[in-house]
Amino acid sequence: MDSILSVQHVTKSYTGHVALDDVSLEVPRGSVYGLLGPNGAGKTTLIRVINRITLADKGLVMLDGKEITVDDIFHIGYMPEERGLYKKMRVGEQAIFFARLKGLDKRDAEKRLRHWFERLGISDWWGRKVEDLSKGMAQKVQFISTVLHEPKLLIFDEPFSGFDPINANLLKEEILGLRDRGATIIFSTHNMASVEEICDHITLINKSRNILSGSVEEIRRAAGGNTFEITHRASHEAFAEAVGKLANVIGESRGVVGGYTATKINIPRNEDIREVVARLNDRCELRAMQEMMPSMNDIFIRAVNGTLK
Amino acid sequence: MKKIYLIVAREFMERARKKSFIVTTLLMPLFMIGMMVAPSLMMLYGGSEQKQVVVIDKSGIVAERMVSSEEVVFSAQNNLTKEEACQIYNTESGVFGILYINEDVKQSGNVQFITNSSSSLMLEELIQSQLKNIIEREKLKERYNIDNLDQMLADVATPIVLNTFENNGTGNEDEMESTSAGINYILGIVLGMLLYMVIIIYGQMVLTSVVEEKSSRVIDVMVTSCSPFQLMMGKILGIATVALTQIAIWAVLVIAASKFLIPALFSADVAATSDMMLQGVIGTLGDTGYITMLFAYLAMFILGGFLLYASLYAAAGSAVDSVQDGQQFNTIIMMPIILAMIVMMSVFNDPNSPIAFWASMIPFTSPIVMIARIPFGIPTWEIIVSLAVLYFSFVLTTWLSAKIYRIGIFMHGKRPSWSELGRWIKMK
């Protein structure tokens, strides 16, 4: 795997508690990488370590195979969770200031900004003071400031907090668009719906440790563990009898449109799925069979509770 | 450099656009012009009304010789007793006081001054010196039998003008620079006070700016966009630019007003006095080339002094979490300035004493002490070394404050161990 960023055995402790305990992860180039975890798990600390806003007690952060330097940091795009804008400045001037600080020249910055402002529908905020903006509005401005210089690595801390569903959707589209243009995006969140929709890879941090890492699809499949929903003509009892010891029936059946019944089963790994299918097909007039992938929300809760196998 | 420039420009624009900046920039000159005009106005109109003093002279030598002036009129009532006079010339009479002179005043020198309201130092001195003069002359006449004493004294009266020059080896007074301690003294104090005020007003601004930025999350964005040194340097220079702009506007407005506005509004007398205050200093100093050089040095020292102290304020701001905490550093930062003011006083006695020399080399005191020494004429190498030390210290302190700033952010919620501190200091 070609990873753009690699975090290796990072440990960071504050007075009285450990914020990150031996955390390692690899961020594949060109991916959207989600850092998940409950509040206080250490997501923001990890981001601050990656950014070198704070230093790890132990461990390394590598960018493109070399230890990350302050100069690298100056070129990445970073959006902190609490919005970092000068309150007394006007929106447009402020955006130009940050853009020039990131190395764009004034005319180029203004051109790009006008484009982005139009795109996010905030052109008429150009001359307003930041202190007059709502949280979501300020966040849009901050988002533009973060991505304007087209960095190859973008880090967002809780980018969706403070947004209504419409704007959250808009932001998702923009994040995917940035990925399609070649950027790698790391963001932290506890909004699981956004994870399923846009993340390629995730790391789940709980109580300062990395408890789950990998591609979203693999994680969901692994957590799914051979659970299927089968639609058939038989009654719940008849179906259970037909399945016998080949699989475990989960919960009650439910009726579905067209007089069919839907029942969930879990097939132990040592059993052959084809045998189960053949048997059910004989006895229950099998109509459909679908693998049940758990939602990231389920996985999140199960992983945090420690019930994920 | 470009990033520093951007930060300077941002700091400047944010401050220069504030309403409070515009208001103070325009109001301050009014206040300063008022200060310039007030003394002359007071001299013209405000001078307290003529005081009437009744003189009861039992010795018979004093009363007729007391000289009345604009401030005070003496009238002799030698026939009254002290008690009678006190009854007649009481508080309601409008008389300021009663001067009672004993018969034996020549021997004892004791005189009583009984006033209806509190006396003034000026009046007391006036009476004292007149009496001393009268009685001493009377004694001279009596004991040495000199009849035309007044005439003789008038004949020998000689005002002395002391012209002070700096020795340049030629002895030619046209070539030597004149050095007047009096003007230097005033110039030194005025500039010292100016620097002190500039440091207090704008130094605070640096501290507030640093603390405010730390308490908002802008810091996260800034730290990931530029180095702390660039940030600190940008802030200090930005506020210095604000200060320079404001002072320049003030200077232009005050000079313009004293040239055009004051003559138009007030009578020629007032205009002349206030103009004299401005011109007087420049006029006494000598030729224009010398003045230009002198003021160039002074400007460099004031700027350097401000920058150094501003960087100290930046360091203080970096070390604390709130503006209130920062105020505590105020006293400590101000200490060297006050010390420098004290040393400056001694400079006027001996501009080349070891203490004056060293205080004008140590950067914390050099701006003020050197400002006071330069008009006396000191070797150029001393000025250059002092300036170099001053500006180097400014950069060093700014660097240090950037380190403190960075460590403050790293430290966030944690007490660092010594090894960690070491790592942070080494970090870029």
XYZ file of C-alpha atoms in Angstrom, chain A residues 12-15 48 51-58 70-71 73-76 78-80 82-90 93-94 97-98 100-105 142, chain B residues 2-7 10-11 13-14 17-18 213 216-228 230-231 235 406 409-415 420 423-424 427-428:
84
model
C 1.309 11.338 24.157
C 0.387 11.976 27.739
C -0.904 15.032 29.550
C -0.854 15.593 33.266
C -2.298 17.997 16.613
C 0.423 18.782 12.551
C 3.242 19.291 14.996
C 1.155 21.752 16.941
C 2.099 19.530 19.812
C 4.880 16.958 20.013
C 4.486 13.250 20.735
C 6.318 11.835 23.759
C 7.245 8.793 21.712
C 7.546 22.181 10.027
C 7.932 23.167 6.375
C 3.124 21.432 7.832
C 3.131 24.889 6.241
C 2.006 23.258 2.996
C -0.774 21.026 4.222
C -5.601 22.120 8.288
C -9.001 23.089 9.612
C -9.182 23.079 13.413
C -12.865 25.438 16.953
C -12.826 27.850 14.090
C -9.653 29.840 13.875
C -10.476 33.158 12.255
C -9.651 36.726 13.276
C -12.975 38.091 14.507
C -12.361 41.714 13.660
C -11.352 41.137 10.055
C -13.576 41.084 7.030
C -9.535 40.080 3.435
C -9.024 37.344 5.957
C -4.448 36.874 4.189
C -4.422 33.144 4.904
C -1.019 34.578 0.900
C 0.432 33.126 4.077
C 0.197 29.763 2.353
C 2.162 31.151 -0.569
C -0.440 32.238 -3.110
C -0.016 35.658 -4.657
C -12.566 28.319 7.079
C 7.112 37.702 2.977
C 5.171 36.092 5.790
C 6.452 38.673 8.269
C 5.349 41.377 5.876
C 1.879 39.828 5.597
C 1.514 39.657 9.361
C -2.584 42.491 8.855
C -1.802 43.826 12.334
C -4.794 47.262 9.027
C -6.725 45.713 11.878
C -9.092 50.880 10.918
C -10.504 50.802 14.414
C -4.404 35.304 19.655
C -8.629 32.056 20.198
C -8.017 29.065 17.960
C -6.530 31.240 15.240
C -3.296 30.156 16.811
C -3.720 26.624 15.386
C -4.030 27.973 11.890
C -1.155 30.421 12.343
C 1.197 27.856 13.844
C 0.576 25.552 10.893
C 1.155 28.394 8.424
C 4.204 30.293 9.700
C 6.926 30.033 12.308
C 6.386 31.548 15.754
C 7.655 35.247 12.022
C 4.444 35.654 13.987
C 3.148 41.468 15.498
C 5.707 27.840 20.978
C 1.229 25.972 23.001
C 2.995 22.630 23.283
C 2.612 22.730 27.018
C -1.157 23.189 26.815
C -2.371 21.101 29.735
C 0.936 19.633 30.698
C 3.926 20.456 32.805
C 11.001 17.944 26.694
C 13.533 19.220 22.532
C 11.144 22.109 22.052
C 12.769 22.539 17.337
C 12.427 25.010 14.517
